[in-house]
Amino acid sequence: GAVVSQHPSWVICKSGTSVKIECRSLDFQATTMFWYRQFPKQSLMLMATSNEGSKATYEQGVEKDKFLINHASLTLSTLTVTSAHPEDSSFYICSASPDRASDTQYFGPGTRLTVL
Amino acid sequence: GDSVTQMEGPVTLSEEAFLTINCTYTATGYPSLFWYVQYPGEGLQLLLKATKADDKGSNKGFEATYRKETTSFHLEKGSVQVSDSAVYFCALSDSGAGSYQLTFGKGTKLSVIP
């Protein structure tokens, strides 16, 4: 089956620093990648949708200057949390779709970010 | 906007018990409906899906029927196993809204005890 990896699986950083999370599709080309945020006992909240080679589309309320998304290739998307603060602590999940016209998404295992 | 409501957990069942996890939705268009499962330490995996009214999705003994009249997509399994312990998410994708983004419910944690 299609596999999506995320790195790192967990990260602890100091307030004010930036953190980069990678999302890779290992055995398929991902035309579209999605980034979600999950709070404890809450649903996955879509943060942004990125299509390879174009700018990400952010959901309402998500700061594009704080959560930088790059989808430079068909197998890699990155999420950079800039100037992280404790309220950014969360579980970040990416998913990838091989086709823009498909509702199929393959999910990564998630990255736990803790900002001290 | 689109939304998904699923029963609150956690749910604890004995092995071989019958499982039902309720899910209802609201959508502006004609959504596809999904159940995803998240095993401990792993990413979400598609469990089953249905794309139109009265369709039944099934996989690994789990079933769910797309009921347009009640806007529901309840997940059922006749006899659960310890290995079914996981978090289950109901979701929809509303292509009528112009995209294939998924809207998720809050998830229901299932624990099956021997």
JSON list of C-alpha atoms in Angstrom, two decimals:
[
{"chain": "A", "resi": 1, "resn": "GLY", "atom": "CA", "xyz": [0.00, 0.00, 0.00]},
{"chain": "A", "resi": 2, "resn": "ALA", "atom": "CA", "xyz": [0.91, 3.65, -0.25]},
{"chain": "A", "resi": 3, "resn": "VAL", "atom": "CA", "xyz": [3.20, 4.79, 2.55]},
{"chain": "A", "resi": 4, "resn": "VAL", "atom": "CA", "xyz": [3.67, 8.28, 3.92]},
{"chain": "A", "resi": 5, "resn": "SER", "atom": "CA", "xyz": [6.39, 9.06, 6.42]},
{"chain": "A", "resi": 6, "resn": "GLN", "atom": "CA", "xyz": [6.94, 12.01, 8.71]},
{"chain": "A", "resi": 7, "resn": "HIS", "atom": "CA", "xyz": [10.10, 13.20, 10.35]},
{"chain": "A", "resi": 8, "resn": "PRO", "atom": "CA", "xyz": [10.67, 13.74, 13.14]},
{"chain": "A", "resi": 9, "resn": "SER", "atom": "CA", "xyz": [8.10, 11.69, 15.02]},
{"chain": "A", "resi": 10, "resn": "TRP", "atom": "CA", "xyz": [8.46, 13.97, 18.02]},
{"chain": "A", "resi": 11, "resn": "VAL", "atom": "CA", "xyz": [10.34, 17.18, 18.76]},
{"chain": "A", "resi": 12, "resn": "ILE", "atom": "CA", "xyz": [10.83, 19.41, 21.77]},
{"chain": "A", "resi": 13, "resn": "CYS", "atom": "CA", "xyz": [11.98, 22.97, 21.22]},
{"chain": "A", "resi": 14, "resn": "LYS", "atom": "CA", "xyz": [12.38, 26.22, 23.09]},
{"chain": "A", "resi": 15, "resn": "SER", "atom": "CA", "xyz": [9.94, 29.07, 22.67]},
{"chain": "A", "resi": 16, "resn": "GLY", "atom": "CA", "xyz": [10.95, 31.40, 19.85]},
{"chain": "A", "resi": 17, "resn": "THR", "atom": "CA", "xyz": [12.73, 28.80, 17.76]},
{"chain": "A", "resi": 18, "resn": "SER", "atom": "CA", "xyz": [11.57, 27.36, 14.44]},
{"chain": "A", "resi": 19, "resn": "VAL", "atom": "CA", "xyz": [10.84, 23.73, 13.74]},
{"chain": "A", "resi": 20, "resn": "LYS", "atom": "CA", "xyz": [10.63, 21.96, 10.39]},
{"chain": "A", "resi": 21, "resn": "ILE", "atom": "CA", "xyz": [8.53, 18.84, 9.87]},
{"chain": "A", "resi": 22, "resn": "GLU", "atom": "CA", "xyz": [8.96, 16.71, 6.75]},
{"chain": "A", "resi": 23, "resn": "CYS", "atom": "CA", "xyz": [6.30, 14.65, 5.03]},
{"chain": "A", "resi": 24, "resn": "ARG", "atom": "CA", "xyz": [7.33, 12.17, 2.36]},
{"chain": "A", "resi": 25, "resn": "SER", "atom": "CA", "xyz": [5.38, 9.88, 0.08]},
{"chain": "A", "resi": 26, "resn": "LEU", "atom": "CA", "xyz": [7.62, 6.83, -0.17]},
{"chain": "A", "resi": 27, "resn": "ASP", "atom": "CA", "xyz": [6.18, 4.81, -3.03]},
{"chain": "A", "resi": 28, "resn": "PHE", "atom": "CA", "xyz": [3.99, 7.18, -5.01]},
{"chain": "A", "resi": 29, "resn": "GLN", "atom": "CA", "xyz": [3.97, 10.70, -6.31]},
{"chain": "A", "resi": 30, "resn": "ALA", "atom": "CA", "xyz": [1.79, 13.03, -4.30]},
{"chain": "A", "resi": 31, "resn": "THR", "atom": "CA", "xyz": [0.17, 15.75, -6.37]},
{"chain": "A", "resi": 32, "resn": "THR", "atom": "CA", "xyz": [-1.53, 17.13, -3.29]},
{"chain": "A", "resi": 33, "resn": "MET", "atom": "CA", "xyz": [-0.51, 17.09, 0.35]},
{"chain": "A", "resi": 34, "resn": "PHE", "atom": "CA", "xyz": [-2.55, 18.15, 3.35]},
{"chain": "A", "resi": 35, "resn": "TRP", "atom": "CA", "xyz": [-1.43, 19.30, 6.79]},
{"chain": "A", "resi": 36, "resn": "TYR", "atom": "CA", "xyz": [-3.62, 18.73, 9.84]},
{"chain": "A", "resi": 37, "resn": "ARG", "atom": "CA", "xyz": [-3.39, 19.62, 13.47]},
{"chain": "A", "resi": 38, "resn": "GLN", "atom": "CA", "xyz": [-4.87, 17.42, 16.17]},
{"chain": "A", "resi": 39, "resn": "PHE", "atom": "CA", "xyz": [-5.52, 18.48, 19.73]},
{"chain": "A", "resi": 40, "resn": "PRO", "atom": "CA", "xyz": [-6.06, 15.92, 22.51]},
{"chain": "A", "resi": 41, "resn": "LYS", "atom": "CA", "xyz": [-9.49, 14.28, 22.25]},
{"chain": "A", "resi": 42, "resn": "GLN", "atom": "CA", "xyz": [-10.28, 16.50, 19.26]},
{"chain": "A", "resi": 43, "resn": "SER", "atom": "CA", "xyz": [-10.70, 15.95, 15.60]},
{"chain": "A", "resi": 44, "resn": "LEU", "atom": "CA", "xyz": [-8.09, 16.54, 12.92]},
{"chain": "A", "resi": 45, "resn": "MET", "atom": "CA", "xyz": [-8.31, 20.14, 11.81]},
{"chain": "A", "resi": 46, "resn": "LEU", "atom": "CA", "xyz": [-7.14, 20.90, 8.29]},
{"chain": "A", "resi": 47, "resn": "MET", "atom": "CA", "xyz": [-4.51, 23.62, 8.28]},
{"chain": "A", "resi": 48, "resn": "ALA", "atom": "CA", "xyz": [-3.61, 23.84, 4.61]},
{"chain": "A", "resi": 49, "resn": "THR", "atom": "CA", "xyz": [-3.63, 22.12, 1.26]},
{"chain": "A", "resi": 50, "resn": "SER", "atom": "CA", "xyz": [-0.58, 22.20, -0.94]},
{"chain": "A", "resi": 51, "resn": "ASN", "atom": "CA", "xyz": [-0.23, 21.24, -4.57]},
{"chain": "A", "resi": 52, "resn": "GLU", "atom": "CA", "xyz": [3.22, 20.52, -5.94]},
{"chain": "A", "resi": 53, "resn": "GLY", "atom": "CA", "xyz": [4.82, 23.59, -7.43]},
{"chain": "A", "resi": 54, "resn": "SER", "atom": "CA", "xyz": [2.24, 26.08, -6.20]},
{"chain": "A", "resi": 55, "resn": "LYS", "atom": "CA", "xyz": [1.54, 28.02, -3.04]},
{"chain": "A", "resi": 56, "resn": "ALA", "atom": "CA", "xyz": [-0.36, 26.35, -0.26]},
{"chain": "A", "resi": 57, "resn": "THR", "atom": "CA", "xyz": [-3.98, 27.21, 0.42]},
{"chain": "A", "resi": 58, "resn": "TYR", "atom": "CA", "xyz": [-4.51, 27.90, 4.09]},
{"chain": "A", "resi": 59, "resn": "GLU", "atom": "CA", "xyz": [-7.71, 27.39, 6.01]},
{"chain": "A", "resi": 60, "resn": "GLN", "atom": "CA", "xyz": [-9.37, 30.32, 7.69]},
{"chain": "A", "resi": 61, "resn": "GLY", "atom": "CA", "xyz": [-7.68, 31.22, 10.94]},
{"chain": "A", "resi": 62, "resn": "VAL", "atom": "CA", "xyz": [-4.34, 29.59, 10.11]},
{"chain": "A", "resi": 63, "resn": "GLU", "atom": "CA", "xyz": [-1.46, 32.07, 9.98]},
{"chain": "A", "resi": 64, "resn": "LYS", "atom": "CA", "xyz": [0.45, 31.51, 6.76]},
{"chain": "A", "resi": 65, "resn": "ASP", "atom": "CA", "xyz": [3.45, 33.44, 8.04]},
{"chain": "A", "resi": 66, "resn": "LYS", "atom": "CA", "xyz": [3.66, 31.26, 11.12]},
{"chain": "A", "resi": 67, "resn": "PHE", "atom": "CA", "xyz": [3.09, 27.90, 9.44]},
{"chain": "A", "resi": 68, "resn": "LEU", "atom": "CA", "xyz": [5.22, 27.87, 6.32]},
{"chain": "A", "resi": 69, "resn": "ILE", "atom": "CA", "xyz": [4.45, 25.08, 3.88]},
{"chain": "A", "resi": 70, "resn": "ASN", "atom": "CA", "xyz": [6.65, 24.07, 1.00]},
{"chain": "A", "resi": 71, "resn": "HIS", "atom": "CA", "xyz": [5.77, 21.38, -1.52]},
{"chain": "A", "resi": 72, "resn": "ALA", "atom": "CA", "xyz": [8.80, 21.49, -3.76]},
{"chain": "A", "resi": 73, "resn": "SER", "atom": "CA", "xyz": [8.61, 18.00, -5.17]},
{"chain": "A", "resi": 74, "resn": "LEU", "atom": "CA", "xyz": [6.08, 15.28, -5.80]},
{"chain": "A", "resi": 75, "resn": "THR", "atom": "CA", "xyz": [7.33, 13.30, -2.82]},
{"chain": "A", "resi": 76, "resn": "LEU", "atom": "CA", "xyz": [8.13, 15.91, -0.20]},
{"chain": "A", "resi": 77, "resn": "SER", "atom": "CA", "xyz": [6.27, 18.62, 1.67]},
{"chain": "A", "resi": 78, "resn": "THR", "atom": "CA", "xyz": [7.56, 20.51, 4.68]},
{"chain": "A", "resi": 79, "resn": "LEU", "atom": "CA", "xyz": [5.80, 22.41, 7.44]},
{"chain": "A", "resi": 80, "resn": "THR", "atom": "CA", "xyz": [7.87, 24.95, 9.32]},
{"chain": "A", "resi": 81, "resn": "VAL", "atom": "CA", "xyz": [6.50, 26.34, 12.55]},
{"chain": "A", "resi": 82, "resn": "THR", "atom": "CA", "xyz": [8.23, 29.70, 12.91]},
{"chain": "A", "resi": 83, "resn": "SER", "atom": "CA", "xyz": [8.89, 31.38, 16.25]},
{"chain": "A", "resi": 84, "resn": "ALA", "atom": "CA", "xyz": [7.13, 28.58, 18.06]},
{"chain": "A", "resi": 85, "resn": "HIS", "atom": "CA", "xyz": [5.27, 29.22, 21.29]},
{"chain": "A", "resi": 86, "resn": "PRO", "atom": "CA", "xyz": [3.76, 26.82, 23.83]},
{"chain": "A", "resi": 87, "resn": "GLU", "atom": "CA", "xyz": [0.31, 27.21, 22.27]},
{"chain": "A", "resi": 88, "resn": "ASP", "atom": "CA", "xyz": [1.73, 25.68, 19.08]},
{"chain": "A", "resi": 89, "resn": "SER", "atom": "CA", "xyz": [2.32, 22.43, 20.94]},
{"chain": "A", "resi": 90, "resn": "SER", "atom": "CA", "xyz": [0.22, 19.84, 19.18]},
{"chain": "A", "resi": 91, "resn": "PHE", "atom": "CA", "xyz": [0.17, 16.74, 17.03]},
{"chain": "A", "resi": 92, "resn": "TYR", "atom": "CA", "xyz": [0.77, 17.56, 13.36]},
{"chain": "A", "resi": 93, "resn": "ILE", "atom": "CA", "xyz": [-0.31, 15.08, 10.70]},
{"chain": "A", "resi": 94, "resn": "CYS", "atom": "CA", "xyz": [0.24, 15.15, 6.97]},
{"chain": "A", "resi": 95, "resn": "SER", "atom": "CA", "xyz": [-1.52, 13.24, 4.25]},
{"chain": "A", "resi": 96, "resn": "ALA", "atom": "CA", "xyz": [-0.83, 12.81, 0.57]},
{"chain": "A", "resi": 97, "resn": "SER", "atom": "CA", "xyz": [-3.01, 12.20, -2.43]},
{"chain": "A", "resi": 98, "resn": "PRO", "atom": "CA", "xyz": [-1.79, 10.86, -5.76]},
{"chain": "A", "resi": 99, "resn": "ASP", "atom": "CA", "xyz": [-4.48, 12.67, -7.69]},
{"chain": "A", "resi": 100, "resn": "ARG", "atom": "CA", "xyz": [-6.03, 16.14, -7.31]},
{"chain": "A", "resi": 101, "resn": "ALA", "atom": "CA", "xyz": [-9.33, 14.74, -8.52]},
{"chain": "A", "resi": 102, "resn": "SER", "atom": "CA", "xyz": [-9.42, 11.96, -5.95]},
{"chain": "A", "resi": 103, "resn": "ASP", "atom": "CA", "xyz": [-10.74, 11.74, -2.42]},
{"chain": "A", "resi": 104, "resn": "THR", "atom": "CA", "xyz": [-8.04, 9.21, -1.50]},
{"chain": "A", "resi": 105, "resn": "GLN", "atom": "CA", "xyz": [-5.57, 10.38, 1.12]},
{"chain": "A", "resi": 106, "resn": "TYR", "atom": "CA", "xyz": [-2.74, 8.43, 2.72]},
{"chain": "A", "resi": 107, "resn": "PHE", "atom": "CA", "xyz": [-1.73, 9.59, 6.16]},
{"chain": "A", "resi": 108, "resn": "GLY", "atom": "CA", "xyz": [1.61, 9.92, 7.88]},
{"chain": "A", "resi": 109, "resn": "PRO", "atom": "CA", "xyz": [2.06, 8.76, 11.48]},
{"chain": "A", "resi": 110, "resn": "GLY", "atom": "CA", "xyz": [2.17, 12.31, 12.83]},
{"chain": "A", "resi": 111, "resn": "THR", "atom": "CA", "xyz": [4.69, 14.52, 14.63]},
{"chain": "A", "resi": 112, "resn": "ARG", "atom": "CA", "xyz": [4.33, 15.47, 18.28]},
{"chain": "A", "resi": 113, "resn": "LEU", "atom": "CA", "xyz": [5.60, 19.04, 18.83]},
{"chain": "A", "resi": 114, "resn": "THR", "atom": "CA", "xyz": [6.19, 20.31, 22.35]},
{"chain": "A", "resi": 115, "resn": "VAL", "atom": "CA", "xyz": [7.26, 23.91, 22.79]},
{"chain": "A", "resi": 116, "resn": "LEU", "atom": "CA", "xyz": [8.74, 24.76, 26.17]},
{"chain": "B", "resi": 1, "resn": "GLY", "atom": "CA", "xyz": [-20.34, 24.30, 6.51]},
{"chain": "B", "resi": 2, "resn": "ASP", "atom": "CA", "xyz": [-19.73, 20.59, 6.48]},
{"chain": "B", "resi": 3, "resn": "SER", "atom": "CA", "xyz": [-19.52, 18.76, 9.77]},
{"chain": "B", "resi": 4, "resn": "VAL", "atom": "CA", "xyz": [-19.30, 15.26, 11.20]},
{"chain": "B", "resi": 5, "resn": "THR", "atom": "CA", "xyz": [-20.59, 14.18, 14.59]},
{"chain": "B", "resi": 6, "resn": "GLN", "atom": "CA", "xyz": [-19.66, 10.83, 16.05]},
{"chain": "B", "resi": 7, "resn": "MET", "atom": "CA", "xyz": [-20.39, 9.24, 19.36]},
{"chain": "B", "resi": 8, "resn": "GLU", "atom": "CA", "xyz": [-18.17, 10.17, 22.26]},
{"chain": "B", "resi": 9, "resn": "GLY", "atom": "CA", "xyz": [-15.81, 7.59, 23.60]},
{"chain": "B", "resi": 10, "resn": "PRO", "atom": "CA", "xyz": [-14.10, 5.82, 25.00]},
{"chain": "B", "resi": 11, "resn": "VAL", "atom": "CA", "xyz": [-15.88, 2.58, 24.27]},
{"chain": "B", "resi": 12, "resn": "THR", "atom": "CA", "xyz": [-14.82, -0.58, 26.07]},
{"chain": "B", "resi": 13, "resn": "LEU", "atom": "CA", "xyz": [-16.09, -3.96, 24.90]},
{"chain": "B", "resi": 14, "resn": "SER", "atom": "CA", "xyz": [-15.35, -7.56, 25.63]},
{"chain": "B", "resi": 15, "resn": "GLU", "atom": "CA", "xyz": [-13.96, -9.71, 22.86]},
{"chain": "B", "resi": 16, "resn": "GLU", "atom": "CA", "xyz": [-16.65, -11.02, 20.49]},
{"chain": "B", "resi": 17, "resn": "ALA", "atom": "CA", "xyz": [-19.11, -8.28, 21.45]},
{"chain": "B", "resi": 18, "resn": "PHE", "atom": "CA", "xyz": [-21.09, -6.33, 18.85]},
{"chain": "B", "resi": 19, "resn": "LEU", "atom": "CA", "xyz": [-19.81, -2.88, 17.98]},
{"chain": "B", "resi": 20, "resn": "THR", "atom": "CA", "xyz": [-21.70, 0.18, 16.81]},
{"chain": "B", "resi": 21, "resn": "ILE", "atom": "CA", "xyz": [-20.14, 3.62, 16.52]},
{"chain": "B", "resi": 22, "resn": "ASN", "atom": "CA", "xyz": [-22.65, 6.24, 15.44]},
{"chain": "B", "resi": 23, "resn": "CYS", "atom": "CA", "xyz": [-21.80, 8.92, 12.91]},
{"chain": "B", "resi": 24, "resn": "THR", "atom": "CA", "xyz": [-23.99, 11.63, 11.43]},
{"chain": "B", "resi": 25, "resn": "TYR", "atom": "CA", "xyz": [-23.05, 14.38, 9.02]},
{"chain": "B", "resi": 26, "resn": "THR", "atom": "CA", "xyz": [-24.11, 17.65, 7.46]},
{"chain": "B", "resi": 27, "resn": "ALA", "atom": "CA", "xyz": [-22.92, 18.61, 4.02]},
{"chain": "B", "resi": 28, "resn": "THR", "atom": "CA", "xyz": [-23.78, 21.10, 1.30]},
{"chain": "B", "resi": 29, "resn": "GLY", "atom": "CA", "xyz": [-23.22, 18.76, -1.64]},
{"chain": "B", "resi": 30, "resn": "TYR", "atom": "CA", "xyz": [-23.10, 15.02, -2.23]},
{"chain": "B", "resi": 31, "resn": "PRO", "atom": "CA", "xyz": [-20.37, 13.75, 0.06]},
{"chain": "B", "resi": 32, "resn": "SER", "atom": "CA", "xyz": [-18.38, 10.59, 0.07]},
{"chain": "B", "resi": 33, "resn": "LEU", "atom": "CA", "xyz": [-18.24, 9.07, 3.54]},
{"chain": "B", "resi": 34, "resn": "PHE", "atom": "CA", "xyz": [-15.31, 7.34, 5.21]},
{"chain": "B", "resi": 35, "resn": "TRP", "atom": "CA", "xyz": [-14.22, 5.52, 8.30]},
{"chain": "B", "resi": 36, "resn": "TYR", "atom": "CA", "xyz": [-10.56, 5.79, 9.19]},
{"chain": "B", "resi": 37, "resn": "VAL", "atom": "CA", "xyz": [-8.78, 3.83, 11.92]},
{"chain": "B", "resi": 38, "resn": "GLN", "atom": "CA", "xyz": [-5.72, 4.89, 13.87]},
{"chain": "B", "resi": 39, "resn": "TYR", "atom": "CA", "xyz": [-3.85, 2.13, 15.67]},
{"chain": "B", "resi": 40, "resn": "PRO", "atom": "CA", "xyz": [-1.53, 3.13, 18.51]},
{"chain": "B", "resi": 41, "resn": "GLY", "atom": "CA", "xyz": [1.61, 4.80, 17.18]},
{"chain": "B", "resi": 42, "resn": "GLU", "atom": "CA", "xyz": [0.47, 4.67, 13.55]},
{"chain": "B", "resi": 43, "resn": "GLY", "atom": "CA", "xyz": [-1.07, 7.01, 11.01]},
{"chain": "B", "resi": 44, "resn": "LEU", "atom": "CA", "xyz": [-4.71, 6.99, 9.99]},
{"chain": "B", "resi": 45, "resn": "GLN", "atom": "CA", "xyz": [-5.67, 4.20, 7.64]},
{"chain": "B", "resi": 46, "resn": "LEU", "atom": "CA", "xyz": [-8.74, 4.06, 5.47]},
{"chain": "B", "resi": 47, "resn": "LEU", "atom": "CA", "xyz": [-11.02, 1.36, 6.82]},
{"chain": "B", "resi": 48, "resn": "LEU", "atom": "CA", "xyz": [-13.95, 1.69, 4.42]},
{"chain": "B", "resi": 49, "resn": "LYS", "atom": "CA", "xyz": [-15.81, 4.18, 2.30]},
{"chain": "B", "resi": 50, "resn": "ALA", "atom": "CA", "xyz": [-19.09, 4.76, 0.50]},
{"chain": "B", "resi": 51, "resn": "THR", "atom": "CA", "xyz": [-19.63, 7.25, -2.26]},
{"chain": "B", "resi": 52, "resn": "LYS", "atom": "CA", "xyz": [-23.40, 7.41, -2.70]},
{"chain": "B", "resi": 53, "resn": "ALA", "atom": "CA", "xyz": [-26.66, 6.80, -0.91]},
{"chain": "B", "resi": 54, "resn": "ASP", "atom": "CA", "xyz": [-27.40, 3.21, 0.09]},
{"chain": "B", "resi": 55, "resn": "ASP", "atom": "CA", "xyz": [-23.84, 2.10, -0.65]},
{"chain": "B", "resi": 56, "resn": "LYS", "atom": "CA", "xyz": [-22.36, -0.22, 1.95]},
{"chain": "B", "resi": 57, "resn": "GLY", "atom": "CA", "xyz": [-18.66, -0.05, 2.66]},
{"chain": "B", "resi": 58, "resn": "SER", "atom": "CA", "xyz": [-17.04, -3.09, 4.24]},
{"chain": "B", "resi": 59, "resn": "ASN", "atom": "CA", "xyz": [-13.59, -4.25, 5.27]},
{"chain": "B", "resi": 60, "resn": "LYS", "atom": "CA", "xyz": [-12.10, -6.57, 7.91]},
{"chain": "B", "resi": 61, "resn": "GLY", "atom": "CA", "xyz": [-15.57, -7.46, 9.19]},
{"chain": "B", "resi": 62, "resn": "PHE", "atom": "CA", "xyz": [-16.58, -3.81, 9.61]},
{"chain": "B", "resi": 63, "resn": "GLU", "atom": "CA", "xyz": [-19.53, -2.39, 7.72]},
{"chain": "B", "resi": 64, "resn": "ALA", "atom": "CA", "xyz": [-21.21, 0.99, 7.30]},
{"chain": "B", "resi": 65, "resn": "THR", "atom": "CA", "xyz": [-24.16, 1.97, 5.12]},
{"chain": "B", "resi": 66, "resn": "TYR", "atom": "CA", "xyz": [-24.59, 5.43, 3.63]},
{"chain": "B", "resi": 67, "resn": "ARG", "atom": "CA", "xyz": [-28.04, 6.57, 4.76]},
{"chain": "B", "resi": 68, "resn": "LYS", "atom": "CA", "xyz": [-28.98, 9.81, 3.08]},
{"chain": "B", "resi": 69, "resn": "GLU", "atom": "CA", "xyz": [-32.42, 10.03, 4.71]},
{"chain": "B", "resi": 70, "resn": "THR", "atom": "CA", "xyz": [-30.90, 10.02, 8.18]},
{"chain": "B", "resi": 71, "resn": "THR", "atom": "CA", "xyz": [-27.55, 11.56, 7.13]},
{"chain": "B", "resi": 72, "resn": "SER", "atom": "CA", "xyz": [-25.78, 8.75, 8.91]},
{"chain": "B", "resi": 73, "resn": "PHE", "atom": "CA", "xyz": [-22.89, 6.35, 8.36]},
{"chain": "B", "resi": 74, "resn": "HIS", "atom": "CA", "xyz": [-22.76, 4.16, 11.46]},
{"chain": "B", "resi": 75, "resn": "LEU", "atom": "CA", "xyz": [-19.89, 1.71, 11.83]},
{"chain": "B", "resi": 76, "resn": "GLU", "atom": "CA", "xyz": [-20.70, -1.86, 12.89]},
{"chain": "B", "resi": 77, "resn": "LYS", "atom": "CA", "xyz": [-18.87, -5.09, 13.51]},
{"chain": "B", "resi": 78, "resn": "GLY", "atom": "CA", "xyz": [-20.50, -8.28, 14.67]},
{"chain": "B", "resi": 79, "resn": "SER", "atom": "CA", "xyz": [-17.66, -9.65, 16.77]},
{"chain": "B", "resi": 80, "resn": "VAL", "atom": "CA", "xyz": [-14.76, -7.44, 17.84]},
{"chain": "B", "resi": 81, "resn": "GLN", "atom": "CA", "xyz": [-11.26, -8.67, 18.59]},
{"chain": "B", "resi": 82, "resn": "VAL", "atom": "CA", "xyz": [-8.55, -7.31, 20.84]},
{"chain": "B", "resi": 83, "resn": "SER", "atom": "CA", "xyz": [-6.67, -6.27, 17.69]},
{"chain": "B", "resi": 84, "resn": "ASP", "atom": "CA", "xyz": [-9.53, -3.89, 16.82]},
{"chain": "B", "resi": 85, "resn": "SER", "atom": "CA", "xyz": [-8.54, -1.63, 19.71]},
{"chain": "B", "resi": 86, "resn": "ALA", "atom": "CA", "xyz": [-7.87, 1.74, 18.07]},
{"chain": "B", "resi": 87, "resn": "VAL", "atom": "CA", "xyz": [-9.33, 5.18, 17.48]},
{"chain": "B", "resi": 88, "resn": "TYR", "atom": "CA", "xyz": [-11.99, 5.34, 14.77]},
{"chain": "B", "resi": 89, "resn": "PHE", "atom": "CA", "xyz": [-12.71, 8.50, 12.81]},
{"chain": "B", "resi": 90, "resn": "CYS", "atom": "CA", "xyz": [-15.74, 9.18, 10.66]},
{"chain": "B", "resi": 91, "resn": "ALA", "atom": "CA", "xyz": [-15.11, 11.63, 7.83]},
{"chain": "B", "resi": 92, "resn": "LEU", "atom": "CA", "xyz": [-16.64, 13.11, 4.73]},
{"chain": "B", "resi": 93, "resn": "SER", "atom": "CA", "xyz": [-15.34, 14.53, 1.49]},
{"chain": "B", "resi": 94, "resn": "ASP", "atom": "CA", "xyz": [-17.71, 16.90, -0.21]},
{"chain": "B", "resi": 95, "resn": "SER", "atom": "CA", "xyz": [-16.69, 17.31, -3.83]},
{"chain": "B", "resi": 96, "resn": "GLY", "atom": "CA", "xyz": [-19.67, 19.58, -4.32]},
{"chain": "B", "resi": 97, "resn": "ALA", "atom": "CA", "xyz": [-17.83, 22.13, -2.22]},
{"chain": "B", "resi": 98, "resn": "GLY", "atom": "CA", "xyz": [-15.15, 22.27, -4.89]},
{"chain": "B", "resi": 99, "resn": "SER", "atom": "CA", "xyz": [-12.41, 20.29, -3.21]},
{"chain": "B", "resi": 100, "resn": "TYR", "atom": "CA", "xyz": [-11.54, 16.85, -1.89]},
{"chain": "B", "resi": 101, "resn": "GLN", "atom": "CA", "xyz": [-10.70, 17.95, 1.60]},
{"chain": "B", "resi": 102, "resn": "LEU", "atom": "CA", "xyz": [-11.73, 15.68, 4.44]},
{"chain": "B", "resi": 103, "resn": "THR", "atom": "CA", "xyz": [-13.84, 16.82, 7.37]},
{"chain": "B", "resi": 104, "resn": "PHE", "atom": "CA", "xyz": [-13.39, 14.58, 10.41]},
{"chain": "B", "resi": 105, "resn": "GLY", "atom": "CA", "xyz": [-15.37, 13.72, 13.48]},
{"chain": "B", "resi": 106, "resn": "LYS", "atom": "CA", "xyz": [-13.63, 13.82, 16.86]},
{"chain": "B", "resi": 107, "resn": "GLY", "atom": "CA", "xyz": [-12.77, 10.16, 16.91]},
{"chain": "B", "resi": 108, "resn": "THR", "atom": "CA", "xyz": [-13.96, 7.33, 19.12]},
{"chain": "B", "resi": 109, "resn": "LYS", "atom": "CA", "xyz": [-11.46, 5.29, 21.07]},
{"chain": "B", "resi": 110, "resn": "LEU", "atom": "CA", "xyz": [-12.31, 1.60, 21.21]},
{"chain": "B", "resi": 111, "resn": "SER", "atom": "CA", "xyz": [-10.73, -0.75, 23.71]},
{"chain": "B", "resi": 112, "resn": "VAL", "atom": "CA", "xyz": [-11.45, -4.47, 23.42]},
{"chain": "B", "resi": 113, "resn": "ILE", "atom": "CA", "xyz": [-10.62, -6.57, 26.44]},
{"chain": "B", "resi": 114, "resn": "PRO", "atom": "CA", "xyz": [-10.07, -10.35, 26.38]}
]
